[in-house]
Amino acid sequence: TFDLSLKSLADLFFPTKTSVRLCKQGKFHLTVRHFMSRFWISLCSNASPLTRNDLLVNNKKINNNWFKFINEFDNIETIKLVIKFIDEKILMESAFRKMTKCKILGDFTLSKLVDLYEIEGVNDELNDLLIKLTTDESNGLLFHDYRTYFNNVPLQCLDNNSTFNNNGVTISIGENKFKINNKIIYNVLTLLHPWSNNIHLKLIIQILETCSELSAPYTAFLFHSNGSHDPKLTSFYIGQTLLLTKIIQLPIPTHFTIMIKKFIENPSNSTGLTAKHLMEIICPSSLNRSSLSKGLNSQHSLIRHLSSQLIISVLQKFHKIVKILQLDGNSHYLNIINEIQDSLINLKLPD
């Protein structure tokens, strides 16, 4: 028998002074951690799906130490093996349900995977894995996005065979609360730095285009973390401007339009929409009259151009959403449209 609960087994993944010295010399392949990592990958890969699940879920100390030091004490070849293992033996394992995959990977493992972007030699393989994890509904961790821009989906508009409910997970961002069904993917978004890394930027836009329920929570997170968008000729300002512009310019989800049409045909007392939530989609919290006016009056032509682009994007997004809300000349959303319009005129856009 093999007792995996022994503390000494988990400690074999922990870098010793000898391991640190060998890694500094580029001799990763001579460390105990290297051989233990190879052994663990081989053991889990050759186990049955049920046993593999047990190995990965019920041996937290081993798995935590395995990933905790992956970006510091594993060579590129070993990291690529880990990425391949996650792809082929977890994501592509047909015996694993989505909730099982979420439980196996979890927030800690995903955070350590994001850290691997620091290692240039694995960026392509890592990015492909994270795209699959966050945007592939069939094999990844993504749950179907019924919610889109709705706070609560009008359930009468769903297909009869849908098992979706409005429970979700409530997250608090400052004073705002959002209900989402893809919290593990939202947590990945908060780990990325799109203002300084173009690969991160592209991944965020892919995630938000696939899972639009995360757009409003993510832009609220940006405001809570970085404050109002302050026009300065810095790499951070230019990077965040590009991020906000791309988020605002994201296409409106087809499913949102379909739901609006169904609601118009079968209205109820609750529309499931709020002006505050839609405003976050149209003009994120980071943008306000002060920041946009300051940008337009900047002495730098680049900042004036970027600020103008943001304003144009906001107006275009507002026009597109209003056009959908006014389908067939209905008046169900008239109060919401008026409230958004008043906020844009009085609080958001420059005079």
mmCIF file of C-alpha atoms in Angstrom:
data_model
loop_
_atom_site.group_PDB
_atom_site.id
_atom_site.type_symbol
_atom_site.label_atom_id
_atom_site.label_comp_id
_atom_site.label_asym_id
_atom_site.label_seq_id
_atom_site.Cartn_x
_atom_site.Cartn_y
_atom_site.Cartn_z
ATOM 1 C CA THR A 1 0.000 0.000 0.000
ATOM 2 C CA PHE A 2 0.994 3.591 -0.634
ATOM 3 C CA ASP A 3 -0.004 6.125 2.040
ATOM 4 C CA LEU A 4 -0.500 9.442 0.240
ATOM 5 C CA SER A 5 -1.400 11.170 3.497
ATOM 6 C CA LEU A 6 2.218 11.097 4.649
ATOM 7 C CA LYS A 7 3.502 14.649 5.142
ATOM 8 C CA SER A 8 6.883 13.624 3.776
ATOM 9 C CA LEU A 9 5.362 13.051 0.320
ATOM 10 C CA ALA A 10 4.034 16.607 0.078
ATOM 11 C CA ASP A 11 7.397 17.868 1.357
ATOM 12 C CA LEU A 12 9.134 16.283 -1.644
ATOM 13 C CA PHE A 13 7.579 19.023 -3.787
ATOM 14 C CA PHE A 14 8.954 21.694 -1.465
ATOM 15 C CA PRO A 15 12.242 23.169 -2.741
ATOM 16 C CA THR A 16 15.161 22.456 -0.420
ATOM 17 C CA LYS A 17 18.359 24.514 -0.232
ATOM 18 C CA THR A 18 19.980 21.996 -2.561
ATOM 19 C CA SER A 19 17.092 22.323 -5.025
ATOM 20 C CA VAL A 20 17.350 26.124 -4.971
ATOM 21 C CA ARG A 21 21.084 25.931 -5.663
ATOM 22 C CA LEU A 22 20.621 23.466 -8.532
ATOM 23 C CA CYS A 23 17.826 25.590 -10.061
ATOM 24 C CA LYS A 24 20.049 28.676 -9.964
ATOM 25 C CA GLN A 25 22.612 26.634 -11.908
ATOM 26 C CA GLY A 26 19.942 25.668 -14.451
ATOM 27 C CA LYS A 27 19.964 22.036 -13.271
ATOM 28 C CA PHE A 28 16.210 21.743 -12.620
ATOM 29 C CA HIS A 29 16.232 18.160 -13.857
ATOM 30 C CA LEU A 30 18.425 17.036 -10.954
ATOM 31 C CA THR A 31 16.096 18.144 -8.152
ATOM 32 C CA VAL A 32 13.869 15.860 -6.073
ATOM 33 C CA ARG A 33 10.934 18.111 -6.971
ATOM 34 C CA HIS A 34 11.538 17.458 -10.675
ATOM 35 C CA PHE A 35 11.346 13.674 -10.258
ATOM 36 C CA MET A 36 8.350 13.926 -7.909
ATOM 37 C CA SER A 37 6.482 16.109 -10.418
ATOM 38 C CA ARG A 38 7.123 13.605 -13.199
ATOM 39 C CA PHE A 39 6.003 10.761 -10.942
ATOM 40 C CA TRP A 40 2.782 12.555 -9.918
ATOM 41 C CA ILE A 41 1.871 13.390 -13.527
ATOM 42 C CA SER A 42 2.499 9.778 -14.570
ATOM 43 C CA LEU A 43 0.510 8.363 -11.643
ATOM 44 C CA CYS A 44 -2.506 10.605 -12.224
ATOM 45 C CA SER A 45 -2.392 10.177 -16.013
ATOM 46 C CA ASN A 46 -2.458 6.376 -15.834
ATOM 47 C CA ALA A 47 -5.086 6.150 -13.093
ATOM 48 C CA SER A 48 -8.758 5.634 -13.916
ATOM 49 C CA PRO A 49 -10.858 8.849 -13.991
ATOM 50 C CA LEU A 50 -12.388 8.020 -10.598
ATOM 51 C CA THR A 51 -8.974 7.408 -9.000
ATOM 52 C CA ARG A 52 -7.489 10.464 -10.748
ATOM 53 C CA ASN A 53 -10.257 12.619 -9.295
ATOM 54 C CA ASP A 54 -9.531 11.210 -5.845
ATOM 55 C CA LEU A 55 -5.787 11.832 -6.209
ATOM 56 C CA LEU A 56 -6.260 15.440 -7.293
ATOM 57 C CA VAL A 57 -9.071 16.407 -4.908
ATOM 58 C CA ASN A 58 -8.200 14.575 -1.702
ATOM 59 C CA ASN A 59 -4.458 15.201 -1.564
ATOM 60 C CA LYS A 60 -4.473 18.967 -1.178
ATOM 61 C CA LYS A 61 -1.047 19.283 0.452
ATOM 62 C CA ILE A 62 0.612 17.431 -2.420
ATOM 63 C CA ASN A 63 -1.247 19.356 -5.115
ATOM 64 C CA ASN A 64 -0.784 22.738 -3.403
ATOM 65 C CA ASN A 65 2.972 22.224 -3.126
ATOM 66 C CA TRP A 66 3.051 20.942 -6.708
ATOM 67 C CA PHE A 67 1.616 24.194 -8.089
ATOM 68 C CA LYS A 68 2.867 26.613 -5.446
ATOM 69 C CA PHE A 69 6.433 26.652 -6.763
ATOM 70 C CA ILE A 70 5.818 25.728 -10.416
ATOM 71 C CA ASN A 71 6.903 29.074 -11.869
ATOM 72 C CA GLU A 72 10.107 29.198 -9.774
ATOM 73 C CA PHE A 73 11.528 25.687 -9.581
ATOM 74 C CA ASP A 74 10.283 23.790 -12.661
ATOM 75 C CA ASN A 75 11.910 23.947 -16.074
ATOM 76 C CA ILE A 76 10.003 24.712 -19.267
ATOM 77 C CA GLU A 77 9.772 21.057 -20.273
ATOM 78 C CA THR A 78 8.112 20.086 -16.982
ATOM 79 C CA ILE A 79 5.725 23.057 -17.088
ATOM 80 C CA LYS A 80 4.635 22.061 -20.589
ATOM 81 C CA LEU A 81 3.970 18.527 -19.297
ATOM 82 C CA VAL A 82 1.762 19.984 -16.542
ATOM 83 C CA ILE A 83 -0.157 22.099 -19.070
ATOM 84 C CA LYS A 84 -0.625 19.061 -21.306
ATOM 85 C CA PHE A 85 -1.796 16.990 -18.316
ATOM 86 C CA ILE A 86 -4.428 19.580 -17.339
ATOM 87 C CA ASP A 87 -5.664 19.782 -20.914
ATOM 88 C CA GLU A 88 -5.791 16.069 -21.758
ATOM 89 C CA LYS A 89 -6.440 14.434 -18.380
ATOM 90 C CA ILE A 90 -8.764 16.988 -16.756
ATOM 91 C CA LEU A 91 -10.436 19.236 -19.314
ATOM 92 C CA MET A 92 -10.796 16.606 -22.031
ATOM 93 C CA GLU A 93 -11.738 13.808 -19.614
ATOM 94 C CA SER A 94 -15.300 12.905 -20.628
ATOM 95 C CA ALA A 95 -15.966 11.246 -17.262
ATOM 96 C CA PHE A 96 -15.493 14.568 -15.420
ATOM 97 C CA ARG A 97 -18.467 16.894 -15.059
ATOM 98 C CA LYS A 98 -17.870 20.641 -15.162
ATOM 99 C CA MET A 99 -18.262 20.990 -11.390
ATOM 100 C CA THR A 100 -15.674 18.231 -10.915
ATOM 101 C CA LYS A 101 -13.200 20.104 -13.113
ATOM 102 C CA CYS A 102 -13.828 23.306 -11.158
ATOM 103 C CA LYS A 103 -13.216 21.461 -7.899
ATOM 104 C CA ILE A 104 -10.009 19.825 -9.161
ATOM 105 C CA LEU A 105 -8.491 23.049 -10.475
ATOM 106 C CA GLY A 106 -9.906 25.710 -8.164
ATOM 107 C CA ASP A 107 -8.855 29.322 -7.639
ATOM 108 C CA PHE A 108 -5.397 28.580 -6.238
ATOM 109 C CA THR A 109 -4.285 26.385 -9.151
ATOM 110 C CA LEU A 110 -5.669 28.869 -11.691
ATOM 111 C CA SER A 111 -3.809 31.730 -9.977
ATOM 112 C CA LYS A 112 -0.531 29.794 -10.266
ATOM 113 C CA LEU A 113 -1.248 29.095 -13.940
ATOM 114 C CA VAL A 114 -1.700 32.827 -14.570
ATOM 115 C CA ASP A 115 1.693 33.401 -12.897
ATOM 116 C CA LEU A 116 3.265 31.218 -15.594
ATOM 117 C CA TYR A 117 2.819 34.074 -18.093
ATOM 118 C CA GLU A 118 6.080 35.365 -16.589
ATOM 119 C CA ILE A 119 7.876 32.462 -18.320
ATOM 120 C CA GLU A 120 8.149 33.323 -22.015
ATOM 121 C CA GLY A 121 8.883 29.793 -23.167
ATOM 122 C CA VAL A 122 5.417 28.495 -22.265
ATOM 123 C CA ASN A 123 3.227 31.476 -23.232
ATOM 124 C CA ASP A 124 1.679 29.865 -26.325
ATOM 125 C CA GLU A 125 0.735 26.592 -24.626
ATOM 126 C CA LEU A 126 -0.434 28.405 -21.486
ATOM 127 C CA ASN A 127 -2.582 30.864 -23.394
ATOM 128 C CA ASP A 128 -4.253 28.082 -25.372
ATOM 129 C CA LEU A 129 -5.014 26.283 -22.101
ATOM 130 C CA LEU A 130 -6.460 29.364 -20.392
ATOM 131 C CA ILE A 131 -8.596 30.181 -23.434
ATOM 132 C CA LYS A 132 -10.037 26.658 -23.308
ATOM 133 C CA LEU A 133 -10.513 26.858 -19.529
ATOM 134 C CA THR A 134 -12.390 30.154 -19.644
ATOM 135 C CA THR A 135 -14.259 30.197 -22.971
ATOM 136 C CA ASP A 136 -14.960 26.567 -23.927
ATOM 137 C CA GLU A 137 -18.405 25.597 -22.686
ATOM 138 C CA SER A 138 -18.002 21.974 -23.753
ATOM 139 C CA ASN A 139 -14.629 21.121 -22.199
ATOM 140 C CA GLY A 140 -13.667 24.127 -20.082
ATOM 141 C CA LEU A 141 -15.018 25.612 -16.859
ATOM 142 C CA LEU A 142 -17.534 27.951 -18.512
ATOM 143 C CA PHE A 143 -21.195 27.572 -17.587
ATOM 144 C CA HIS A 144 -23.694 28.727 -20.212
ATOM 145 C CA ASP A 145 -24.237 32.486 -20.110
ATOM 146 C CA TYR A 146 -28.006 32.862 -19.821
ATOM 147 C CA ARG A 147 -27.669 36.027 -17.753
ATOM 148 C CA THR A 148 -25.866 38.318 -20.246
ATOM 149 C CA TYR A 149 -26.905 41.850 -19.095
ATOM 150 C CA PHE A 150 -29.804 40.744 -16.883
ATOM 151 C CA ASN A 151 -29.647 40.981 -13.095
ATOM 152 C CA ASN A 152 -32.228 38.227 -12.974
ATOM 153 C CA VAL A 153 -33.118 36.359 -16.139
ATOM 154 C CA PRO A 154 -36.858 36.416 -16.924
ATOM 155 C CA LEU A 155 -37.270 32.663 -16.636
ATOM 156 C CA GLN A 156 -40.429 32.601 -18.751
ATOM 157 C CA CYS A 157 -38.223 33.560 -21.716
ATOM 158 C CA LEU A 158 -36.028 30.463 -21.452
ATOM 159 C CA ASP A 159 -36.558 27.243 -23.376
ATOM 160 C CA ASN A 160 -38.789 24.713 -21.661
ATOM 161 C CA ASN A 161 -35.929 22.218 -21.278
ATOM 162 C CA SER A 162 -33.639 24.746 -19.571
ATOM 163 C CA THR A 163 -32.612 23.937 -15.984
ATOM 164 C CA PHE A 164 -31.230 27.439 -15.352
ATOM 165 C CA ASN A 165 -32.313 29.331 -12.246
ATOM 166 C CA ASN A 166 -31.381 32.754 -10.924
ATOM 167 C CA ASN A 167 -29.473 31.527 -7.886
ATOM 168 C CA GLY A 168 -25.896 32.119 -9.028
ATOM 169 C CA VAL A 169 -23.183 33.427 -6.708
ATOM 170 C CA THR A 170 -23.417 36.966 -5.331
ATOM 171 C CA ILE A 171 -20.166 38.914 -5.345
ATOM 172 C CA SER A 172 -19.643 42.295 -3.692
ATOM 173 C CA ILE A 173 -17.434 44.901 -5.365
ATOM 174 C CA GLY A 174 -17.339 48.029 -3.266
ATOM 175 C CA GLU A 175 -20.975 49.016 -2.778
ATOM 176 C CA ASN A 176 -22.144 47.020 -5.802
ATOM 177 C CA LYS A 177 -23.448 43.477 -5.785
ATOM 178 C CA PHE A 178 -23.608 41.199 -8.812
ATOM 179 C CA LYS A 179 -25.039 37.745 -9.262
ATOM 180 C CA ILE A 180 -22.971 35.552 -11.580
ATOM 181 C CA ASN A 181 -22.710 31.899 -12.583
ATOM 182 C CA ASN A 182 -19.023 31.882 -13.526
ATOM 183 C CA LYS A 183 -17.231 33.087 -10.395
ATOM 184 C CA ILE A 184 -14.127 30.960 -10.978
ATOM 185 C CA ILE A 185 -13.637 32.645 -14.366
ATOM 186 C CA TYR A 186 -14.309 36.086 -12.856
ATOM 187 C CA ASN A 187 -11.488 35.373 -10.388
ATOM 188 C CA VAL A 188 -9.147 34.662 -13.321
ATOM 189 C CA LEU A 189 -10.062 38.051 -14.831
ATOM 190 C CA THR A 190 -9.050 39.849 -11.630
ATOM 191 C CA LEU A 191 -5.575 38.271 -11.745
ATOM 192 C CA LEU A 192 -4.679 39.616 -15.189
ATOM 193 C CA HIS A 193 -2.872 42.881 -15.971
ATOM 194 C CA PRO A 194 -4.161 43.955 -19.411
ATOM 195 C CA TRP A 195 -2.691 47.470 -19.207
ATOM 196 C CA SER A 196 0.835 46.036 -19.287
ATOM 197 C CA ASN A 197 0.452 42.726 -21.120
ATOM 198 C CA ASN A 198 -1.129 42.409 -24.555
ATOM 199 C CA ILE A 199 -1.731 38.647 -24.145
ATOM 200 C CA HIS A 200 -3.704 39.362 -20.959
ATOM 201 C CA LEU A 201 -5.707 42.010 -22.824
ATOM 202 C CA LYS A 202 -6.642 39.630 -25.628
ATOM 203 C CA LEU A 203 -7.624 36.904 -23.135
ATOM 204 C CA ILE A 204 -9.878 39.283 -21.178
ATOM 205 C CA ILE A 205 -11.674 40.433 -24.313
ATOM 206 C CA GLN A 206 -12.183 36.815 -25.430
ATOM 207 C CA ILE A 207 -13.613 35.906 -22.020
ATOM 208 C CA LEU A 208 -15.986 38.889 -21.872
ATOM 209 C CA GLU A 209 -17.160 38.355 -25.441
ATOM 210 C CA THR A 210 -17.954 34.714 -24.610
ATOM 211 C CA CYS A 211 -19.375 35.361 -21.131
ATOM 212 C CA SER A 212 -21.004 38.793 -21.110
ATOM 213 C CA GLU A 213 -22.424 38.357 -17.590
ATOM 214 C CA LEU A 214 -18.904 39.145 -16.350
ATOM 215 C CA SER A 215 -18.583 42.503 -18.181
ATOM 216 C CA ALA A 216 -20.306 44.683 -15.568
ATOM 217 C CA PRO A 217 -18.670 42.977 -12.546
ATOM 218 C CA TYR A 218 -15.246 43.239 -14.170
ATOM 219 C CA THR A 219 -15.489 46.954 -15.032
ATOM 220 C CA ALA A 220 -16.796 47.594 -11.497
ATOM 221 C CA PHE A 221 -13.719 45.722 -10.224
ATOM 222 C CA LEU A 222 -11.462 47.923 -12.364
ATOM 223 C CA PHE A 223 -12.976 51.056 -10.820
ATOM 224 C CA HIS A 224 -12.738 49.645 -7.303
ATOM 225 C CA SER A 225 -9.077 48.655 -7.864
ATOM 226 C CA ASN A 226 -7.757 51.528 -10.000
ATOM 227 C CA GLY A 227 -10.168 54.391 -9.327
ATOM 228 C CA SER A 228 -11.447 56.873 -11.905
ATOM 229 C CA HIS A 229 -9.761 56.902 -15.276
ATOM 230 C CA ASP A 230 -7.162 59.653 -14.885
ATOM 231 C CA PRO A 231 -5.866 61.059 -18.209
ATOM 232 C CA LYS A 232 -2.073 61.094 -17.999
ATOM 233 C CA LEU A 233 0.533 60.306 -20.599
ATOM 234 C CA THR A 234 1.537 57.019 -18.952
ATOM 235 C CA SER A 235 1.650 53.430 -20.166
ATOM 236 C CA PHE A 236 -0.980 52.508 -17.550
ATOM 237 C CA TYR A 237 -3.439 55.162 -18.789
ATOM 238 C CA ILE A 238 -2.961 54.201 -22.441
ATOM 239 C CA GLY A 239 -3.255 50.478 -21.619
ATOM 240 C CA GLN A 240 -6.411 50.905 -19.543
ATOM 241 C CA THR A 241 -7.950 53.205 -22.172
ATOM 242 C CA LEU A 242 -7.424 50.496 -24.783
ATOM 243 C CA LEU A 243 -8.973 47.938 -22.410
ATOM 244 C CA LEU A 244 -12.057 50.069 -21.643
ATOM 245 C CA THR A 245 -12.538 50.950 -25.321
ATOM 246 C CA LYS A 246 -12.426 47.294 -26.342
ATOM 247 C CA ILE A 247 -14.855 46.300 -23.563
ATOM 248 C CA ILE A 248 -17.362 49.002 -24.531
ATOM 249 C CA GLN A 249 -17.042 48.027 -28.202
ATOM 250 C CA LEU A 250 -17.820 44.353 -27.528
ATOM 251 C CA PRO A 251 -20.793 43.160 -29.591
ATOM 252 C CA ILE A 252 -24.118 42.838 -27.817
ATOM 253 C CA PRO A 253 -24.758 39.131 -27.135
ATOM 254 C CA THR A 254 -27.225 37.512 -29.512
ATOM 255 C CA HIS A 255 -28.852 35.760 -26.558
ATOM 256 C CA PHE A 256 -29.624 39.150 -24.961
ATOM 257 C CA THR A 257 -31.525 40.262 -28.066
ATOM 258 C CA ILE A 258 -33.401 36.946 -28.214
ATOM 259 C CA MET A 259 -34.435 37.290 -24.560
ATOM 260 C CA ILE A 260 -35.655 40.858 -25.102
ATOM 261 C CA LYS A 261 -37.774 39.704 -28.063
ATOM 262 C CA LYS A 262 -39.257 36.866 -26.016
ATOM 263 C CA PHE A 263 -40.004 39.226 -23.118
ATOM 264 C CA ILE A 264 -41.822 41.633 -25.422
ATOM 265 C CA GLU A 265 -43.946 38.722 -26.641
ATOM 266 C CA ASN A 266 -44.549 37.455 -23.090
ATOM 267 C CA PRO A 267 -44.068 40.358 -20.636
ATOM 268 C CA SER A 268 -44.127 40.034 -16.831
ATOM 269 C CA ASN A 269 -43.960 42.427 -13.895
ATOM 270 C CA SER A 270 -40.176 42.216 -13.716
ATOM 271 C CA THR A 271 -38.006 42.922 -16.765
ATOM 272 C CA GLY A 272 -34.895 41.507 -15.084
ATOM 273 C CA LEU A 273 -32.971 44.606 -16.178
ATOM 274 C CA THR A 274 -31.795 47.649 -14.226
ATOM 275 C CA ALA A 275 -30.526 50.968 -15.530
ATOM 276 C CA LYS A 276 -27.532 50.785 -13.184
ATOM 277 C CA HIS A 277 -26.375 47.442 -14.587
ATOM 278 C CA LEU A 278 -26.835 48.533 -18.205
ATOM 279 C CA MET A 279 -24.996 51.786 -17.487
ATOM 280 C CA GLU A 280 -21.975 49.737 -16.400
ATOM 281 C CA ILE A 281 -22.112 48.001 -19.807
ATOM 282 C CA ILE A 282 -22.466 51.269 -21.733
ATOM 283 C CA CYS A 283 -20.169 53.535 -19.729
ATOM 284 C CA PRO A 284 -18.087 51.777 -17.029
ATOM 285 C CA SER A 285 -17.692 53.284 -13.558
ATOM 286 C CA SER A 286 -14.097 54.307 -14.292
ATOM 287 C CA LEU A 287 -15.409 56.893 -16.750
ATOM 288 C CA ASN A 288 -17.131 60.050 -15.515
ATOM 289 C CA ARG A 289 -17.643 63.630 -16.585
ATOM 290 C CA SER A 290 -14.535 64.831 -14.775
ATOM 291 C CA SER A 291 -12.132 62.294 -16.289
ATOM 292 C CA LEU A 292 -13.525 62.603 -19.821
ATOM 293 C CA SER A 293 -13.542 66.437 -19.694
ATOM 294 C CA LYS A 294 -9.977 66.419 -18.425
ATOM 295 C CA GLY A 295 -9.010 64.124 -21.290
ATOM 296 C CA LEU A 296 -10.633 66.340 -23.924
ATOM 297 C CA ASN A 297 -8.861 69.421 -22.524
ATOM 298 C CA SER A 298 -5.448 67.785 -22.260
ATOM 299 C CA GLN A 299 -2.462 69.482 -23.875
ATOM 300 C CA HIS A 300 -1.490 66.115 -25.407
ATOM 301 C CA SER A 301 -3.191 65.298 -28.709
ATOM 302 C CA LEU A 302 -2.949 61.542 -28.022
ATOM 303 C CA ILE A 303 -4.945 61.873 -24.792
ATOM 304 C CA ARG A 304 -7.549 64.040 -26.552
ATOM 305 C CA HIS A 305 -7.845 61.412 -29.287
ATOM 306 C CA LEU A 306 -8.185 58.522 -26.819
ATOM 307 C CA SER A 307 -10.807 60.405 -24.795
ATOM 308 C CA SER A 308 -12.785 61.201 -27.941
ATOM 309 C CA GLN A 309 -12.666 57.539 -28.935
ATOM 310 C CA LEU A 310 -14.043 56.532 -25.535
ATOM 311 C CA ILE A 311 -16.931 59.006 -25.804
ATOM 312 C CA ILE A 312 -17.789 57.862 -29.333
ATOM 313 C CA SER A 313 -17.723 54.216 -28.205
ATOM 314 C CA VAL A 314 -20.068 55.019 -25.279
ATOM 315 C CA LEU A 315 -22.557 56.804 -27.547
ATOM 316 C CA GLN A 316 -22.484 53.986 -30.095
ATOM 317 C CA LYS A 317 -23.068 51.352 -27.391
ATOM 318 C CA PHE A 318 -25.955 53.389 -25.942
ATOM 319 C CA HIS A 319 -27.546 53.659 -29.385
ATOM 320 C CA LYS A 320 -27.255 49.897 -30.003
ATOM 321 C CA ILE A 321 -28.776 48.943 -26.653
ATOM 322 C CA VAL A 322 -31.615 51.454 -26.954
ATOM 323 C CA LYS A 323 -32.393 50.113 -30.433
ATOM 324 C CA ILE A 324 -32.799 46.598 -28.956
ATOM 325 C CA LEU A 325 -34.847 47.796 -25.975
ATOM 326 C CA GLN A 326 -37.218 49.620 -28.318
ATOM 327 C CA LEU A 327 -37.831 46.616 -30.577
ATOM 328 C CA ASP A 328 -41.286 46.640 -32.199
ATOM 329 C CA GLY A 329 -42.011 50.010 -30.621
ATOM 330 C CA ASN A 330 -42.579 48.496 -27.140
ATOM 331 C CA SER A 331 -42.552 50.723 -24.046
ATOM 332 C CA HIS A 332 -41.585 48.141 -21.404
ATOM 333 C CA TYR A 333 -38.082 49.585 -21.070
ATOM 334 C CA LEU A 334 -38.896 53.284 -21.501
ATOM 335 C CA ASN A 335 -38.115 54.167 -17.873
ATOM 336 C CA ILE A 336 -34.760 52.352 -18.043
ATOM 337 C CA ILE A 337 -33.810 54.119 -21.288
ATOM 338 C CA ASN A 338 -34.709 57.528 -19.815
ATOM 339 C CA GLU A 339 -32.737 56.843 -16.650
ATOM 340 C CA ILE A 340 -29.635 55.808 -18.603
ATOM 341 C CA GLN A 341 -29.954 58.840 -20.872
ATOM 342 C CA ASP A 342 -30.247 61.202 -17.882
ATOM 343 C CA SER A 343 -27.179 59.639 -16.245
ATOM 344 C CA LEU A 344 -25.136 59.985 -19.421
ATOM 345 C CA ILE A 345 -26.114 63.629 -19.851
ATOM 346 C CA ASN A 346 -25.828 64.718 -16.212
ATOM 347 C CA LEU A 347 -23.066 62.500 -14.785
ATOM 348 C CA LYS A 348 -20.982 60.867 -17.470
ATOM 349 C CA LEU A 349 -20.460 62.852 -20.660
ATOM 350 C CA PRO A 350 -18.739 66.270 -20.841
ATOM 351 C CA ASP A 351 -20.916 69.338 -21.422
#
